[in-house]
XYZ file of N, CA and C in Angstrom:
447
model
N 6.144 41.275 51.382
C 6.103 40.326 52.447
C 6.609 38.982 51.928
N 7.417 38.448 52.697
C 8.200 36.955 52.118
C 7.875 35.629 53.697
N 7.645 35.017 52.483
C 7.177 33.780 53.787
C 8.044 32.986 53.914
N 8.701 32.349 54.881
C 10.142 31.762 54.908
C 9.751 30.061 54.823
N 10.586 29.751 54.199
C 10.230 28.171 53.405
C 9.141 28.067 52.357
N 8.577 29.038 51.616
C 8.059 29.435 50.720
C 7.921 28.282 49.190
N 9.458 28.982 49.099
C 9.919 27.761 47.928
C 9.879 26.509 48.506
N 9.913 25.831 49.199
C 10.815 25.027 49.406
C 8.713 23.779 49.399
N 7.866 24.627 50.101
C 6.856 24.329 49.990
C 6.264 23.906 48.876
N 6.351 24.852 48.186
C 5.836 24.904 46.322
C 6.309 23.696 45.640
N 7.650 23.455 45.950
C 8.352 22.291 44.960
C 8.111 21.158 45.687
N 7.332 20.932 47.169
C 6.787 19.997 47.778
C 5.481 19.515 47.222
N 4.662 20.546 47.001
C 3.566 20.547 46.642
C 3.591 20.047 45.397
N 4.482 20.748 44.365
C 4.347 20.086 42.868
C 4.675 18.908 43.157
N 5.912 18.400 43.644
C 6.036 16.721 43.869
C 5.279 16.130 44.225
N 4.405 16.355 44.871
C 3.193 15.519 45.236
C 2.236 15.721 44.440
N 1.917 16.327 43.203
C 1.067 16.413 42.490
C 1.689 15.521 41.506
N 2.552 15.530 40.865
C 3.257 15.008 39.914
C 3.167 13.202 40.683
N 3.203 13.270 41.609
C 3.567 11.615 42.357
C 1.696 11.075 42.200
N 0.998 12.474 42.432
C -0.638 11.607 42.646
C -1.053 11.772 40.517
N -0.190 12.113 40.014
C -0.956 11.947 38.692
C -0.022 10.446 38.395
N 1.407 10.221 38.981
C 1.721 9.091 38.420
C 0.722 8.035 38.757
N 0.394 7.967 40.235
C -0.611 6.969 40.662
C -1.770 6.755 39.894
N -2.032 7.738 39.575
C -3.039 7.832 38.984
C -3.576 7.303 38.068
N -2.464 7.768 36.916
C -1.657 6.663 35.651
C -2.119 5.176 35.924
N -0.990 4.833 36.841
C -1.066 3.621 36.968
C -1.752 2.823 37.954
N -2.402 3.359 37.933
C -3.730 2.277 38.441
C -5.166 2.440 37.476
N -5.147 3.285 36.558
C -5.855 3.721 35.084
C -5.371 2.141 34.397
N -3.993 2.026 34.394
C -3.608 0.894 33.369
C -3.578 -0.596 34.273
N -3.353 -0.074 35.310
C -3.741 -1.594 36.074
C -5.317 -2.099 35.602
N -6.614 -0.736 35.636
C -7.688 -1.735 35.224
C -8.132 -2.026 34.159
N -7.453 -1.180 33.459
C -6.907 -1.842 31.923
C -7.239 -2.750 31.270
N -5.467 -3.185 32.048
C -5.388 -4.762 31.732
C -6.107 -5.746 32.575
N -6.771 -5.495 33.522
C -7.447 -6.231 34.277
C -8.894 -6.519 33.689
N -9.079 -5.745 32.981
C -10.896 -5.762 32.610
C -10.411 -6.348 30.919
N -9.123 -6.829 30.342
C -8.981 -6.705 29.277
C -8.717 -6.230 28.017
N -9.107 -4.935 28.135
C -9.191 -3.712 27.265
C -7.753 -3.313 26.924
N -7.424 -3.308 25.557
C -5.924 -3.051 24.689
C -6.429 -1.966 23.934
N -5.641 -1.590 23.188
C -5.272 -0.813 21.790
C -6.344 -1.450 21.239
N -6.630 -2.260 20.757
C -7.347 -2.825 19.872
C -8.513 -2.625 19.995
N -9.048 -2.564 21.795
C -10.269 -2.027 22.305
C -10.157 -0.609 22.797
N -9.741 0.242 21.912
C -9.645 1.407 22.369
C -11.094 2.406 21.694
N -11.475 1.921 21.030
C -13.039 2.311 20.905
C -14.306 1.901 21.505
N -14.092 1.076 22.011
C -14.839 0.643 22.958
C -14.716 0.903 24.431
N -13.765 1.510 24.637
C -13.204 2.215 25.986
C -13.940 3.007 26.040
N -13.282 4.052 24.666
C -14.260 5.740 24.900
C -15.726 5.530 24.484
N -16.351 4.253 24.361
C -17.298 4.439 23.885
C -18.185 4.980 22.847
N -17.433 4.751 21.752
C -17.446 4.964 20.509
C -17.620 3.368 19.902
N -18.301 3.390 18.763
C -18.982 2.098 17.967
C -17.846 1.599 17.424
N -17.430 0.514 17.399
C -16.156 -0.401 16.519
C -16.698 -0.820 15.333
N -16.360 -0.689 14.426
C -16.724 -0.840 13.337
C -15.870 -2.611 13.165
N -16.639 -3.435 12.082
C -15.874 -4.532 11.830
C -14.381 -4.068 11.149
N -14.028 -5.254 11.695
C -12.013 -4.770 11.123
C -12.300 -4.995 9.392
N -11.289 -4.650 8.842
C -10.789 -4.047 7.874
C -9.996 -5.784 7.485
N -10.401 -6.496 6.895
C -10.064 -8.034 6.276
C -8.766 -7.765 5.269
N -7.956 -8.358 5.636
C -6.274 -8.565 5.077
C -7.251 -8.747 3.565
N -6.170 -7.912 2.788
C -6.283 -8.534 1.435
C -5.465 -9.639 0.591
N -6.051 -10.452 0.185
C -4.771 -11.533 0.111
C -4.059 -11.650 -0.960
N -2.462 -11.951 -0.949
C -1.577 -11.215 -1.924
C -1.898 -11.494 -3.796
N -3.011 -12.064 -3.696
C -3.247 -12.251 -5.394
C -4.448 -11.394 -5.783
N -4.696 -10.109 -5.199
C -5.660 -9.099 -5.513
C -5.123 -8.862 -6.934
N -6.140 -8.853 -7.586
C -5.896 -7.916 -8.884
C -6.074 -6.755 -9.134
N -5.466 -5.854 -9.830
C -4.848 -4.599 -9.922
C -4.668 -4.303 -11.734
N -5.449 -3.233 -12.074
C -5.440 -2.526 -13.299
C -3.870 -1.837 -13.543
N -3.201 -2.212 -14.534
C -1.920 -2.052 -14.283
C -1.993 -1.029 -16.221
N -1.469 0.137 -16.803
C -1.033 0.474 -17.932
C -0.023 -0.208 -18.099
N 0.338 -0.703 -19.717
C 1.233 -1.387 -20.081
C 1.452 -0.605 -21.407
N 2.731 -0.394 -21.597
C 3.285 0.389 -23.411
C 3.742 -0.923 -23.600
N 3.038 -1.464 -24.966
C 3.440 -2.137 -25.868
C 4.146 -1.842 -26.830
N 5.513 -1.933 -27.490
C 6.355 -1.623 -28.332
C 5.756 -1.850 -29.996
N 4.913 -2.337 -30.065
C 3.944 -2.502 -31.482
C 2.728 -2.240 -31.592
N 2.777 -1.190 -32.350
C 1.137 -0.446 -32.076
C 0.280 -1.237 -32.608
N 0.598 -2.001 -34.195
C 0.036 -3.136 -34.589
C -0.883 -4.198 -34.448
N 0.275 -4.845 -33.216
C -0.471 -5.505 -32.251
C -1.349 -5.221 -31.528
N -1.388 -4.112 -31.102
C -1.880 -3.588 -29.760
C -4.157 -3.330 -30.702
N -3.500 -3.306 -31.846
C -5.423 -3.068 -32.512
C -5.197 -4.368 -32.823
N -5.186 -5.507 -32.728
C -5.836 -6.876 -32.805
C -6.164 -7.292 -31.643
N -6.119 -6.055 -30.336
C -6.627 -6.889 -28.930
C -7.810 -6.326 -28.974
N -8.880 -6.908 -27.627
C -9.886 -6.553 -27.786
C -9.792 -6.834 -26.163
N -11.155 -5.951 -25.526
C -11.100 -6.266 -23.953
C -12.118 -7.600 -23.882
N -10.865 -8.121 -22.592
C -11.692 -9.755 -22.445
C -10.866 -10.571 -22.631
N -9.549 -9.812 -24.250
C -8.231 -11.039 -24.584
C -7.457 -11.346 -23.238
N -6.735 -13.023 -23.256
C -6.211 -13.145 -22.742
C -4.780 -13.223 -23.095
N -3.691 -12.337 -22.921
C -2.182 -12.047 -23.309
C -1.325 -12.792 -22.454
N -0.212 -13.279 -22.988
C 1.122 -12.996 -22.190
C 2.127 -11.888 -22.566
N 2.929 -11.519 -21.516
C 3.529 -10.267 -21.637
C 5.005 -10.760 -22.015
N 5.664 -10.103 -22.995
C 7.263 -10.366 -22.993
C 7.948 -9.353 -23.062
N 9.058 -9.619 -21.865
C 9.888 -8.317 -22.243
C 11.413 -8.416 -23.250
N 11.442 -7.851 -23.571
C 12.843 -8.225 -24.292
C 13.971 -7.356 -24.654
N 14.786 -7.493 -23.678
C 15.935 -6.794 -23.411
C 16.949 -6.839 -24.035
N 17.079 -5.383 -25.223
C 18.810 -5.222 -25.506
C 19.692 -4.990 -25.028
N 20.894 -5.633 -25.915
C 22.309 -5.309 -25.033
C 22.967 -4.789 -26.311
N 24.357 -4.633 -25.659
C 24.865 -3.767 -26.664
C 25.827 -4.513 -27.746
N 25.729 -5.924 -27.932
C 26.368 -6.510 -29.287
C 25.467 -6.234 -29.828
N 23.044 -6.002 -29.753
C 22.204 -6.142 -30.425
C 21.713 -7.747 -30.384
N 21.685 -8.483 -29.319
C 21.526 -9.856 -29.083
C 20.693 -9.620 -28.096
N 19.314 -9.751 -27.788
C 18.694 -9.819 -26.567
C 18.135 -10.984 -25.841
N 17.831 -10.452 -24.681
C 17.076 -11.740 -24.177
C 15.922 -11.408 -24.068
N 14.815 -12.530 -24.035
C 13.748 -12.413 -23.565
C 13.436 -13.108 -22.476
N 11.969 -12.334 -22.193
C 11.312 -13.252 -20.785
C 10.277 -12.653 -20.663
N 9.384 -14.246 -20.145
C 7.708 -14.166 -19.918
C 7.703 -12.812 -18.756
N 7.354 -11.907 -18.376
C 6.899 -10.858 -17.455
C 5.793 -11.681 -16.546
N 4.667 -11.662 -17.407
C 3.333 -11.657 -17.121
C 2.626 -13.016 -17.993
N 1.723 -14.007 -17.014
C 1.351 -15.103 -18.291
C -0.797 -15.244 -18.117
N -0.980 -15.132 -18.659
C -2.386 -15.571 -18.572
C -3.435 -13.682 -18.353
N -2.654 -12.759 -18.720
C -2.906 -11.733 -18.455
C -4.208 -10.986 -18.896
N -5.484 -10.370 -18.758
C -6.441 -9.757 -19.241
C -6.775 -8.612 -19.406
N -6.775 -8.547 -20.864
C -7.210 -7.164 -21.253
C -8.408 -6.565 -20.877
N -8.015 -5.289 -20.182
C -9.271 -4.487 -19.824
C -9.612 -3.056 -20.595
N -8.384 -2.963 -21.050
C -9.130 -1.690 -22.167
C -7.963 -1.499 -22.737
N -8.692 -1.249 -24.137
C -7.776 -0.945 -25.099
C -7.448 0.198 -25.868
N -7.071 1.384 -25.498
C -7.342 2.804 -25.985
C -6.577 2.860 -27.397
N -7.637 3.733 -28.462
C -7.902 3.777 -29.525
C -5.436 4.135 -29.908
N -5.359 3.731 -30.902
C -3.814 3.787 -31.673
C -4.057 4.459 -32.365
N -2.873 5.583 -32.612
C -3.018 6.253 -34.407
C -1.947 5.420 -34.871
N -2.289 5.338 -36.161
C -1.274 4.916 -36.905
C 0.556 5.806 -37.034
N 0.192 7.031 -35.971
C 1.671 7.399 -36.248
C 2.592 6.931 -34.851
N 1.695 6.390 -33.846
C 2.786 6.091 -32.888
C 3.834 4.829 -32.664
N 4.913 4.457 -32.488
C 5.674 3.721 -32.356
C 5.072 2.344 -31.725
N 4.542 2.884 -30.349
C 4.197 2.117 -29.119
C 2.586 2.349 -29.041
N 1.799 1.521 -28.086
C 0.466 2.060 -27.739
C 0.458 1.226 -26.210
N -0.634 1.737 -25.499
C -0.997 1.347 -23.906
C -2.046 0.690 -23.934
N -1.759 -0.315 -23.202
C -2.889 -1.157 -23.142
C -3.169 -1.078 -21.740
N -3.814 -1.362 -20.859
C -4.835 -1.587 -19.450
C -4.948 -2.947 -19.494
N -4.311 -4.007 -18.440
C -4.259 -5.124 -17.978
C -4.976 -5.706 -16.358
N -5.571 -6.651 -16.100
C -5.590 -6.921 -14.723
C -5.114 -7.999 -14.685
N -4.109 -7.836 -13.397
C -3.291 -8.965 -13.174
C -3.139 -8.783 -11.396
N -2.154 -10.058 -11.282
C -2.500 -9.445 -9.637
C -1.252 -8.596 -9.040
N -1.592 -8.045 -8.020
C -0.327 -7.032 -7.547
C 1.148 -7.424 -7.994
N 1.813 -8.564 -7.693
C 3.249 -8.959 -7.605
C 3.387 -8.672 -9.254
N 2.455 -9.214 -10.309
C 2.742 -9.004 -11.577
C 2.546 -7.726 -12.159
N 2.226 -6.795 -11.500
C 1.889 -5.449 -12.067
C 3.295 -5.220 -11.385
N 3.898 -5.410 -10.382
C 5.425 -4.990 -10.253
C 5.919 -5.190 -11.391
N 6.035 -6.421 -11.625
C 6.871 -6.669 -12.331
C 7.012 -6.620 -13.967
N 5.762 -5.754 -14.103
C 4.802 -5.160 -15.639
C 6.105 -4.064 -15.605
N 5.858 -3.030 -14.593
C 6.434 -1.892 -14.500
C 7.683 -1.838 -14.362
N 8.211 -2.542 -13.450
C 9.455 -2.546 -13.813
C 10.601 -3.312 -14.841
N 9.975 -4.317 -15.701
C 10.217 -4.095 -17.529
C 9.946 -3.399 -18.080
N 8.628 -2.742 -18.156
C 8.491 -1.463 -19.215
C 9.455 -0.342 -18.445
N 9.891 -0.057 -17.754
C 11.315 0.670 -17.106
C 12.511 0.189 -17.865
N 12.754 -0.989 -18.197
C 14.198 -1.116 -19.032
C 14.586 -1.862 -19.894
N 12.830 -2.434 -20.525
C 12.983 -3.304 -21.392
C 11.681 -2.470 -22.764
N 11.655 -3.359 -23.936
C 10.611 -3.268 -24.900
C 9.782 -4.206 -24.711
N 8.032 -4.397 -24.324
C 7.234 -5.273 -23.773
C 6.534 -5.764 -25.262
N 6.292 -6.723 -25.589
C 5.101 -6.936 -26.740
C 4.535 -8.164 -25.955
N 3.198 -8.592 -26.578
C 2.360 -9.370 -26.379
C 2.000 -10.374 -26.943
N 1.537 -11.954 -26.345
C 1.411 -12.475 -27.844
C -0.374 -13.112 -27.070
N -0.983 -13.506 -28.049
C -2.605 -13.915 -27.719
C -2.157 -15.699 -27.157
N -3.640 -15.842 -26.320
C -3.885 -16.926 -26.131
C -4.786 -17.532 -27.050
């Protein structure tokens, strides 16, 4: 059995369903913004507890950074607590390098035990974020040593 205008009904019907969920939508976001409520209050919508926000950290956090020191030597006359500056010092290929401060006023936080057969040893520094960049990326293409305050 076929009912004549059948289809033509059905795709009426969905359009008008599809038209009462748009309304729907938007008058959901009309009271929205009318009562205030953003993204930001979106836990408090569903009624769920907001926890206090999450406080910017501000860009001089300090940060435990490993450092290879090129003189193991050095590295057993520190003690945690010293205060270092960092130097890196970069060869070139006449054998003429340059140097430069990395890191200045830097603190030792641990000093793991050296054997006497290694070249280099690691030291543990806190410094603040921007200088732990820039820890790491000298010990990437330079030789770092240290000198005491």
């Amino acid at each position: 059995m076929r009912v004549r205008g059948g289809a033509h009904r059905l795709r009426r019907l969905a359009r008008c369903r599809r038209r009462a969920m748009a309304a729907g939508l938007a008058v959901t976001a009309a009271a929205l913004l009318a009562t205030g409520a953003g993204p930001q209050d979106a836990e408090r919508v569903r009624g769920h507890p907001v926890a206090d926000p999450v406080p910017e950290r501000p860009t001089s956090e300090t940060v435990t950074a490993p450092v290879r020191i090129a003189d193991g030597a050095t590295v057993r006359l520190l003690r945690p607590g010293d205060r270092v500056d960092v130097i890196a010092a970069e060869e070139s290929a006449t054998g003429a390098g340059t140097a430069r401060v990395v890191a200045r006023g830097a603190r030792v936080s641990k000093v793991p035990t050296v054997s006497a057969t290694e070249s280099g040893a690691l030291i543990v520094l806190t410094v603040p974020r921007r200088t732990a960049t820039r820890l790491a990326g000298a010990g990437a293409t330079s030789r770092l040593a240290v000198t005491l305050w």
